[in-house]
CSV table of C-alpha atoms and ligand atoms in Angstrom, one decimal:
chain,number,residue,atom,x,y,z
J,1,UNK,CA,22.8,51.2,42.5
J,2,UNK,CA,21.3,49.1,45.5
J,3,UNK,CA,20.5,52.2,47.5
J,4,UNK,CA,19.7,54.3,44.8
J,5,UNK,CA,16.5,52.1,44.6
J,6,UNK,CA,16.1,51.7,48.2
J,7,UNK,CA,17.6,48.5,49.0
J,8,UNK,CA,20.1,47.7,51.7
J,9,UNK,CA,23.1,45.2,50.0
J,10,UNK,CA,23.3,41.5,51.5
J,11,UNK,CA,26.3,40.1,53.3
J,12,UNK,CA,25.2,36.9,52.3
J,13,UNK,CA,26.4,34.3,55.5
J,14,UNK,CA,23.4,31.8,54.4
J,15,UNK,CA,25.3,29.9,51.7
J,16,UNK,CA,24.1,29.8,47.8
J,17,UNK,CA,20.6,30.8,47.7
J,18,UNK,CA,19.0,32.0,44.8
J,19,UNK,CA,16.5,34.8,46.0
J,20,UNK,CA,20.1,37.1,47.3
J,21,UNK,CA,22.0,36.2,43.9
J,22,UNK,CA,23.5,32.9,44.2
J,23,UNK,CA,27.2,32.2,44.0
J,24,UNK,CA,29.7,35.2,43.4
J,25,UNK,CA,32.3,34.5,40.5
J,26,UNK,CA,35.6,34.6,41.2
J,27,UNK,CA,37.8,37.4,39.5
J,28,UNK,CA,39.0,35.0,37.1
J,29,UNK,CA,35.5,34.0,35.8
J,30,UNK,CA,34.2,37.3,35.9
J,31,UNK,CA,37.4,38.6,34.1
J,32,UNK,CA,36.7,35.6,31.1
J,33,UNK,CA,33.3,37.1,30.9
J,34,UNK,CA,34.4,40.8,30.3
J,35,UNK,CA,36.6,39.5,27.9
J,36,UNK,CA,33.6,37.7,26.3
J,37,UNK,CA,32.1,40.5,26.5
J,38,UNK,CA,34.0,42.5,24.4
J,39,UNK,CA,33.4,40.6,20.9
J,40,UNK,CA,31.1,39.1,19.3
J,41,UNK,CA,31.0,34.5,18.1
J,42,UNK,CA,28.8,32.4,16.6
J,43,UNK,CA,26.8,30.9,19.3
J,44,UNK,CA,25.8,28.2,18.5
J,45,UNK,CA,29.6,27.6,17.5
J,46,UNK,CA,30.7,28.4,21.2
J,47,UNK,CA,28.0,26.2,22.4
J,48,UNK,CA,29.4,23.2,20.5
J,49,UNK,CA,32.9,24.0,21.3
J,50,UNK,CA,31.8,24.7,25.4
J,51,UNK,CA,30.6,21.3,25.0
J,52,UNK,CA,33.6,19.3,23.5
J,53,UNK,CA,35.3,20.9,26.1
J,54,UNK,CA,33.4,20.6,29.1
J,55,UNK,CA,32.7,16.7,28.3
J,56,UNK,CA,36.5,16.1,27.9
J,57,UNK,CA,37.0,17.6,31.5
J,58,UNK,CA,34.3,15.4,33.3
J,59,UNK,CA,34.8,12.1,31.3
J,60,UNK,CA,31.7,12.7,29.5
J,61,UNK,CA,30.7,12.0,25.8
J,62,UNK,CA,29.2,15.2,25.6
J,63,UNK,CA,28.3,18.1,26.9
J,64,UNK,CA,26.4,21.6,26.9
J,65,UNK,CA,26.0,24.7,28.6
J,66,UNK,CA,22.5,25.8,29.8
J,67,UNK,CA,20.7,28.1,31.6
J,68,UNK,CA,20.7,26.9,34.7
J,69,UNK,CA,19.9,23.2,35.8
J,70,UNK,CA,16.1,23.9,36.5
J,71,UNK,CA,16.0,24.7,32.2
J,72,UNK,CA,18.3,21.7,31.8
J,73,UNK,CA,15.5,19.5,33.1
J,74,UNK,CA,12.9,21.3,31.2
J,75,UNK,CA,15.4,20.6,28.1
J,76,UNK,CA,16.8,16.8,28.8
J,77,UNK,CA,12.8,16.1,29.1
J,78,UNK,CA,11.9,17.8,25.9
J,79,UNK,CA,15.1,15.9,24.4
J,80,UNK,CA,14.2,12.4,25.6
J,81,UNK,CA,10.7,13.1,24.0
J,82,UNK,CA,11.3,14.5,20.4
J,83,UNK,CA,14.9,12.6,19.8
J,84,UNK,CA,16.3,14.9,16.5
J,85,UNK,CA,13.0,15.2,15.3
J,86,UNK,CA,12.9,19.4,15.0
J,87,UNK,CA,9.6,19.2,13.8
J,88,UNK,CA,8.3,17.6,16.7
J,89,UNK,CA,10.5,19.8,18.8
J,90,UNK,CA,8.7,22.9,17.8
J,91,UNK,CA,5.4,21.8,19.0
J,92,UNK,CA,6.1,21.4,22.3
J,93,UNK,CA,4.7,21.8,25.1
J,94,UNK,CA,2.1,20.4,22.7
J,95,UNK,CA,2.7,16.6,23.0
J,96,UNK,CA,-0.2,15.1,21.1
J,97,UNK,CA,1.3,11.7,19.4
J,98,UNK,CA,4.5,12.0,21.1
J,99,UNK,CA,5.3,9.4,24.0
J,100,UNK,CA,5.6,11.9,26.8
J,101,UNK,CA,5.4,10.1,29.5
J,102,UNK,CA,8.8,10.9,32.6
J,103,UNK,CA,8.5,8.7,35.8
J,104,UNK,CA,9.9,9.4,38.9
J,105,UNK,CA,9.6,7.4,41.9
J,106,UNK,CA,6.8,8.8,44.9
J,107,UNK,CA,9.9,9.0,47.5
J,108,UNK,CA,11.8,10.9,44.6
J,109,UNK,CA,9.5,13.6,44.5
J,110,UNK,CA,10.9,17.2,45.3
J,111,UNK,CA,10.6,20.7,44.7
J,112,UNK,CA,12.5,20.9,40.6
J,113,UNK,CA,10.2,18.1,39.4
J,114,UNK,CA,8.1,20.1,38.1
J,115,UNK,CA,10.5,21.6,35.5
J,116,UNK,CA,9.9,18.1,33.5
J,117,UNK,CA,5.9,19.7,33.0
J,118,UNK,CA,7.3,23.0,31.2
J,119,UNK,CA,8.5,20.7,28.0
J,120,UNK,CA,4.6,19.3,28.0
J,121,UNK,CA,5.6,15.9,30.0
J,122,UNK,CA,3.6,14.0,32.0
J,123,UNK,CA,5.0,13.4,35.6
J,124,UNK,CA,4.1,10.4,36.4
J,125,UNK,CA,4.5,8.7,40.3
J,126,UNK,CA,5.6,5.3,40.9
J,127,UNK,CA,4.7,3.5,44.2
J,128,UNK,CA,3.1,5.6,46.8
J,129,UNK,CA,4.6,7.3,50.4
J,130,UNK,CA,6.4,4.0,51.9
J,131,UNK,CA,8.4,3.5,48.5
J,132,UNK,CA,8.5,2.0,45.2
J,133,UNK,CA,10.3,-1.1,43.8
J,134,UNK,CA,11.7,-2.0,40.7
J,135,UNK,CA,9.1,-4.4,39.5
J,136,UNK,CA,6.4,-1.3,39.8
J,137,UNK,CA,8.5,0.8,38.3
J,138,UNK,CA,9.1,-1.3,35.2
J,139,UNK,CA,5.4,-2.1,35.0
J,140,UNK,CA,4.7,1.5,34.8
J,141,UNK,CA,7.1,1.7,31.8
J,142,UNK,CA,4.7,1.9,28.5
J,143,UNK,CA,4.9,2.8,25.3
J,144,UNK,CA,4.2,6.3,26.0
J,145,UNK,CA,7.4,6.8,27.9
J,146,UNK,CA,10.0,9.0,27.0
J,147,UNK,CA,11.9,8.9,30.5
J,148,UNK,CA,12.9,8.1,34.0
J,149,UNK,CA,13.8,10.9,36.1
J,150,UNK,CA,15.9,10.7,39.7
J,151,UNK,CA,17.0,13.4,41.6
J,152,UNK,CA,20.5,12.1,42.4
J,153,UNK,CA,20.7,14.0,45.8
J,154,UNK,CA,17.5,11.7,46.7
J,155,UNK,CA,19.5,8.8,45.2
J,156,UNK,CA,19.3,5.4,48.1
J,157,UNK,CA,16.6,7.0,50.0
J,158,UNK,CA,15.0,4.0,52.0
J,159,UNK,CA,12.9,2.4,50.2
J,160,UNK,CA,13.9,3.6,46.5
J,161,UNK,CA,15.4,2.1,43.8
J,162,UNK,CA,18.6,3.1,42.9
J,163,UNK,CA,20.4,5.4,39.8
J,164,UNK,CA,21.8,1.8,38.7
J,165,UNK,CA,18.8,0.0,39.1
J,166,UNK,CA,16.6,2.9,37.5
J,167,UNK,CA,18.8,2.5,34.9
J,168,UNK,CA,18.7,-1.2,34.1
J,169,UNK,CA,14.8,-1.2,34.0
J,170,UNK,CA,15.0,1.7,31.8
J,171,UNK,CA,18.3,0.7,29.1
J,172,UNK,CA,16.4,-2.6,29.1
J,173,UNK,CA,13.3,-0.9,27.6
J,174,UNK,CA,15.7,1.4,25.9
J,175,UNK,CA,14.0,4.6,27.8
J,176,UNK,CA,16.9,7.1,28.6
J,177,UNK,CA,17.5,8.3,32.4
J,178,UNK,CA,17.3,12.2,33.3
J,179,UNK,CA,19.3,13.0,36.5
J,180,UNK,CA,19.6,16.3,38.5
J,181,UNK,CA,22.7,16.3,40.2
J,182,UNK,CA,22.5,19.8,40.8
J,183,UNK,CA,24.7,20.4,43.6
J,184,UNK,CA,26.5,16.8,43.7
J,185,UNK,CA,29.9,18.6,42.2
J,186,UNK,CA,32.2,17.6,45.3
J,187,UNK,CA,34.5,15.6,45.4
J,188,UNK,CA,35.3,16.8,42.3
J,189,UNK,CA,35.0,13.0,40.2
J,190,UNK,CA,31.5,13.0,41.5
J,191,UNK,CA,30.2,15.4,38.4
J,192,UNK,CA,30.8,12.8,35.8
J,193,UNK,CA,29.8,9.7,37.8
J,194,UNK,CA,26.2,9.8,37.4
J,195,UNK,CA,27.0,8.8,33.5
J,196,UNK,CA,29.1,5.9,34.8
J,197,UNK,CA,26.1,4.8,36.7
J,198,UNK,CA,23.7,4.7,34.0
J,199,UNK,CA,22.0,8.3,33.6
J,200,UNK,CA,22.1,9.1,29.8
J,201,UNK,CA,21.5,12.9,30.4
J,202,UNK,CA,22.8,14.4,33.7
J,203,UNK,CA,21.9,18.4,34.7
J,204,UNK,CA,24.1,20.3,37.2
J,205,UNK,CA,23.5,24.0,38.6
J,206,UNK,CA,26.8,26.3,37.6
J,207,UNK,CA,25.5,28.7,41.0
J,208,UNK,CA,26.9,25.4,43.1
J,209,UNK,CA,30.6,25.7,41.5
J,210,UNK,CA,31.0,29.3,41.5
J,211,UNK,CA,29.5,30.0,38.3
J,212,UNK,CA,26.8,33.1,37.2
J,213,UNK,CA,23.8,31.9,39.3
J,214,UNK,CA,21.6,31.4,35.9
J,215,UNK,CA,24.4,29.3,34.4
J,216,UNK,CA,24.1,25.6,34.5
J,217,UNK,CA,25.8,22.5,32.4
J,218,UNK,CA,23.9,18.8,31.3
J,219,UNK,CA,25.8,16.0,29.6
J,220,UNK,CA,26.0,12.0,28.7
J,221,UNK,CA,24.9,10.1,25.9
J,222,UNK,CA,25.9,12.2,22.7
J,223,UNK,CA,23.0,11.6,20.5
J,224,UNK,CA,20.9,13.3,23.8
J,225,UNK,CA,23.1,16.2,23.7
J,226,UNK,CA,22.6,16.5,20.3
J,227,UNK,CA,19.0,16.6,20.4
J,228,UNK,CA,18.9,19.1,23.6
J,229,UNK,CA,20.8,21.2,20.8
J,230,UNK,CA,18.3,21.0,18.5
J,231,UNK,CA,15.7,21.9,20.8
J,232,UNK,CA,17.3,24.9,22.6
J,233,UNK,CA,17.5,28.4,21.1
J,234,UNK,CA,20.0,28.4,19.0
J,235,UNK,CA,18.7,28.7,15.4
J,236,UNK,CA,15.4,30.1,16.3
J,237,UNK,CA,16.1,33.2,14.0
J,238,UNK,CA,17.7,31.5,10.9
J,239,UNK,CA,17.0,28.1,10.9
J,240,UNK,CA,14.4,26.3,9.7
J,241,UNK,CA,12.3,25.6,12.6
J,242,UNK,CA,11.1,27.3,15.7
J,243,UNK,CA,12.3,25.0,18.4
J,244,UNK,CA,10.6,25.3,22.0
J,245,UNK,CA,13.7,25.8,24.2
J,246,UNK,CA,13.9,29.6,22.0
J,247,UNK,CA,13.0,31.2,26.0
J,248,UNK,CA,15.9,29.2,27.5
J,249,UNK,CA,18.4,31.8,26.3
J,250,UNK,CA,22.5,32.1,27.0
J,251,UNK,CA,24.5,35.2,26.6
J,252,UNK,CA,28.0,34.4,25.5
J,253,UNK,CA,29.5,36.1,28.6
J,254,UNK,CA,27.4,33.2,31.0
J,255,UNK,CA,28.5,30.8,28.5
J,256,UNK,CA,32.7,31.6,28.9
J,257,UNK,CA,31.3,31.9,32.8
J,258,UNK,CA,30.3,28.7,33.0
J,259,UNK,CA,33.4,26.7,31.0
J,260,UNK,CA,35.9,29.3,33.1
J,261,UNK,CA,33.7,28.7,36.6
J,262,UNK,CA,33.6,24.6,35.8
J,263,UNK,CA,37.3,24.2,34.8
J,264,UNK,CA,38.4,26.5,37.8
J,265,UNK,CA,36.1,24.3,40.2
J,266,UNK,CA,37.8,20.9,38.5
J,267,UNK,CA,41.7,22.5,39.2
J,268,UNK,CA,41.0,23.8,42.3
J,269,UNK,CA,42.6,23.3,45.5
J,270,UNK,CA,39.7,22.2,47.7
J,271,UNK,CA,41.8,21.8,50.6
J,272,UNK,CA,42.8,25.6,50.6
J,273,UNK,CA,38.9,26.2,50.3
J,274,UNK,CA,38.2,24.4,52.8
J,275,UNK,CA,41.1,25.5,54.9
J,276,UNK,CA,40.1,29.4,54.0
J,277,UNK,CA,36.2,28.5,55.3
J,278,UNK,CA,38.5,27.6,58.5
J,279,UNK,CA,40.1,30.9,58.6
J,280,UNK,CA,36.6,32.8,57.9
J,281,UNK,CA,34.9,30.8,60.6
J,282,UNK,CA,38.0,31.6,63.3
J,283,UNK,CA,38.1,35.6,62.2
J,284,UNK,CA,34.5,35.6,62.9
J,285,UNK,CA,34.7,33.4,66.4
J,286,UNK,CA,37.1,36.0,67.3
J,287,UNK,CA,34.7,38.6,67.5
J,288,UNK,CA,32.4,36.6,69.8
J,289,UNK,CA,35.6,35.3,73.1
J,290,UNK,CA,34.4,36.4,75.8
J,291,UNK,CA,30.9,36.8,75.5
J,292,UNK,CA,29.0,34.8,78.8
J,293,UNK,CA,25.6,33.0,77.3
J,294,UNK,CA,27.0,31.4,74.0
J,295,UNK,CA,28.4,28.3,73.1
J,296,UNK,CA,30.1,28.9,69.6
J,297,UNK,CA,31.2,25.6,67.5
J,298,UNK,CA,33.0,25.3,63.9
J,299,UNK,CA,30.6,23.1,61.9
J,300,UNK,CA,29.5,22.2,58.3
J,301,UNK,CA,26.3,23.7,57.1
J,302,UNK,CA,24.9,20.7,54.1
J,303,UNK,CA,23.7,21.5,50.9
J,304,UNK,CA,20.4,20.0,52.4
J,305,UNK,CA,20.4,22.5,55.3
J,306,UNK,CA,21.6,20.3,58.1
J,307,UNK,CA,24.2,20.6,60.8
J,308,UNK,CA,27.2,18.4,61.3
J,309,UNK,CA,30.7,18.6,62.0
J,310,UNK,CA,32.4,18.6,58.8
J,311,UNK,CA,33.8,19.7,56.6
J,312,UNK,CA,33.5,23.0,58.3
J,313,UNK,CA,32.0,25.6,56.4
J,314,UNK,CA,30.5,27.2,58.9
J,315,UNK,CA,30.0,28.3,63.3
J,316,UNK,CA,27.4,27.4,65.2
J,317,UNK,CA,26.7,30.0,68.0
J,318,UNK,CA,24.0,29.0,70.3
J,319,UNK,CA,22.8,30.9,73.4
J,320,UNK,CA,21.6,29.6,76.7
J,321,UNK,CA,19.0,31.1,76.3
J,322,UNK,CA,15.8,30.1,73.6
J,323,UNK,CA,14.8,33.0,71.7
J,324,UNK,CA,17.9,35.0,71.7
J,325,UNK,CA,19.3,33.6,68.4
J,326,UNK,CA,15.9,34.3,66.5
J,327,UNK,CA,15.5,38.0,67.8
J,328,UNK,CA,19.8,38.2,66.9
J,329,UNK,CA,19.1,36.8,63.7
J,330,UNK,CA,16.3,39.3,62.5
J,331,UNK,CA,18.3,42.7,64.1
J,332,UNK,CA,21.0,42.0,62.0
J,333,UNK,CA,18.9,41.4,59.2
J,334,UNK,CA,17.5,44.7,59.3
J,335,UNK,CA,21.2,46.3,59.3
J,336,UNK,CA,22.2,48.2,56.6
J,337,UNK,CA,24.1,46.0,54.7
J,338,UNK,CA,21.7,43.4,56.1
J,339,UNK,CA,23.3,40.2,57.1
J,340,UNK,CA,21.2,37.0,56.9
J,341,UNK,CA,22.7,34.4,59.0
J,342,UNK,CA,20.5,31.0,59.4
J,343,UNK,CA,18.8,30.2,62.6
J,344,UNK,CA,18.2,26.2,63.3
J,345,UNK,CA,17.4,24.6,66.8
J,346,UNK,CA,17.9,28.0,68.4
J,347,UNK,CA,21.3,28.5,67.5
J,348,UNK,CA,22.6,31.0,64.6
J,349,UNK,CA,24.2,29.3,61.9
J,350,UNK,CA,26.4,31.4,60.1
J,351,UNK,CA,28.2,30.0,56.6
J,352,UNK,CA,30.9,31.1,55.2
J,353,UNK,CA,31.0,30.0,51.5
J,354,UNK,CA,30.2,33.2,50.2
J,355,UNK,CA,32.0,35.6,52.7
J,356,UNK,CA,35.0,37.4,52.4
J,357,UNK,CA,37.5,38.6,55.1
J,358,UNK,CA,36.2,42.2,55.8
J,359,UNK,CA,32.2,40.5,55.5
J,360,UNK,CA,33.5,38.2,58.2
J,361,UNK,CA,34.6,40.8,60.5
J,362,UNK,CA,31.1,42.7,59.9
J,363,UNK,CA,29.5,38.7,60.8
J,364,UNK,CA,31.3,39.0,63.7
J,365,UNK,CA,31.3,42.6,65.0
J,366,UNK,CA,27.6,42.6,64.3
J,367,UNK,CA,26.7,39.4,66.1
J,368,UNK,CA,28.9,40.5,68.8
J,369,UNK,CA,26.7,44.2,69.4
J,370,UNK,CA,23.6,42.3,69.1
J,371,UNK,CA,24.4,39.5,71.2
J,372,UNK,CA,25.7,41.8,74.0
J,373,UNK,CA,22.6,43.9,73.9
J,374,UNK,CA,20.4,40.6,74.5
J,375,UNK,CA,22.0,40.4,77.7
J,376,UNK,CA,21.5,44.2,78.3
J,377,UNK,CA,17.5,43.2,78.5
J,378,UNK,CA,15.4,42.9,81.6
V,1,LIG,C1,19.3,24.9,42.7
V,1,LIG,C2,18.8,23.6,42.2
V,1,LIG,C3,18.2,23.3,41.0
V,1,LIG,C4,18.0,24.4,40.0
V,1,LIG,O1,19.1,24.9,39.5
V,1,LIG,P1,19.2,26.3,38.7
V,1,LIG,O2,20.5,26.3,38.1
V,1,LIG,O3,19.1,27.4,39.8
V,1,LIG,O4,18.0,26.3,37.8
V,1,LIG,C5,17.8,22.1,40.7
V,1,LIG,N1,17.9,21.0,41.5
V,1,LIG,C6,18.4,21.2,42.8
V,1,LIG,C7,18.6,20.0,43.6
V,1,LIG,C8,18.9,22.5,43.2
V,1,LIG,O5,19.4,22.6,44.4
């Protein structure tokens, strides 16, 4: 289908990126779908269920599937403002009367906040540039607040206040807490610890634990899932009210993705993933002994796009020479497949979380022929 419409397929050696698909589902998920695929459930049923299910898994007192964590923070905010009230939920974004208030903290600010503003929040910033402290934040708490948002990857940034303190100045107000833990899934007890620490609704991203890339989960306090029910699709045909989340919509297939992707991810053995990364990473080394010009190094490639040593995910091929990795990097992107490797301080970064063994052969072949032709040049 790719070429029929002209495109050249991806072997994807970036990582999980949205714009080339996201994660791949393993044959196990993508088998659960099929099979949900083939007959037909109450949704709003399967939801429910989902829920029970995926809360009892991650120590949680509830639980839903969602489309994705970006709608999940579109749907804790819309939650935290109308409560169970479905009126009020169907006339959102209009929030006229309804204490719609979500702060977030200056140094907290990142590229999802703005998800919050599709419910018909206010985003309001706390403290300025050099930080914010808890006093300021719990002056800025009014009687027009409906809640306080952190990014848990941003969590203990210098000069922030933490999830725990975040939480005190809000429970002590009684104003819920909105987390995006998005990608904060490993070690595996991570998931459910942001409830622990005081968030009341937590969002996570199912394209960070191998599920469909528009999949996502949110959980905590079960009166908040309750009302993120009310406000999502479900009902929007037969039920009373017409509830804002109605464009935030879940096939059953995503939905038995998600459960089947999340419950694989909790029973997994991370140390064979991590040790198969290894593997990947050596077949695709292999290709590249014996080449003069390049240092190549196993390394980790971070969720927040930085280099370090572990846990290895990843090689690191740098050549003497500046330049060479950015012209090897774009020749190989125009390949047919086209592989996208990364390209950071001058060396080529190529991860391996979403490679398999004959992709990692074409890594390596390929960065071996364009490589050697660097040093053909005048
Ligand atoms: C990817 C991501 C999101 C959005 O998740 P989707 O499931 O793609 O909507 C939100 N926050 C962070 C930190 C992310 O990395």
């Amino acid at each position: 289908m790719y070429h029929l419409l002209g495109l050249r397929p991806v072997v994807n050696a970036l990582g999980i990126y949205t714009d080339i698909g996201g994660s791949r589902p393993s044959q196990r998920v993508w088998s659960a779908m099929e099979r949900a695929n083939a007959q037909f459930v109450s949704i709003p049923e399967l939801l429910d269920r989902t829920g029970v299910l995926i809360a009892s898994k991650i120590g949680a007192p509830a639980a839903r599937v969602t489309p994705g964590a970006s709608a999940g923070i579109a749907m804790a905010t819309a939650a935290c403002m109308v409560g169970d009230n479905l009126r009020l939920a169907e006339r959102l974004p209009d929030t006229t009367g309804i204490p719609s208030r979500v702060l977030i903290q200056r140094r907290h600010r990142y590229k999802y906040d703005r998800m919050i503003r599709l419910a018909g929040a206010e985003l309001v910033e706390v403290g300025n540039v050099n930080g914010t402290d808890a006093e300021e934040l719990a002056e800025a708490v009014d009687e027009n607040t409906a809640a306080l948002f952190v990014p848990a990857h941003l969590d203990g940034v210098e000069g922030t206040v933490s999830l725990e303190a975040v939480a005190d100045v809000a429970h002590e107000r009684g104003i819920p807490v909105v987390v995006d833990a998005a990608y904060l899934n490993f070690p595996v007890d991570l998931i459910g610890s942001f409830g622990r620490r005081g968030a009341d609704l937590t969002v996570l991203s199912a394209k960070y634990f191998g599920g469909p890339n528009t999949g996502g989960v949110l959980y905590g306090r079960q009166d908040l899932v309750d009302a993120v029910a009310g406000v999502d699709f479900t009902r929007f045909e037969a039920g009373k009210h017409l509830p804002f989340g109605r464009a935030y919509k879940l096939d059953r297939q995503l939905i038995v993705g998600v459960v089947t992707a999340l419950v694989e991810w909790l029973e997994m053995d991370h140390d064979k993933r991590f040790a198969d990364y290894r593997r990947l990473v050596e077949i695709v080394d292999g290709h590249l002994v014996g080449i003069d010009g390049i240092v190549t190094c196993p390394v980790s490639f971070t969720m927040d796009e930085r280099v370090v040593p572990e846990p290895v995910n990843g090689l690191r091929v740098r050549p003497d020479e500046d330049g060479v990795a950015e012209r090897v990097a774009r020749r190989l992107s125009e390949r047919d497949p086209a592989i996208l490797v990364h390209v950071i301080d001058e060396a080529v970064i190529v991860d391996v979380e979403c490679v398999d063994d004959d992709e990692a052969h074409l890594i390596g072949a390929g960065l071996r022929e364009e490589l050697s032709c660097e040093k053909q040049r005048p």
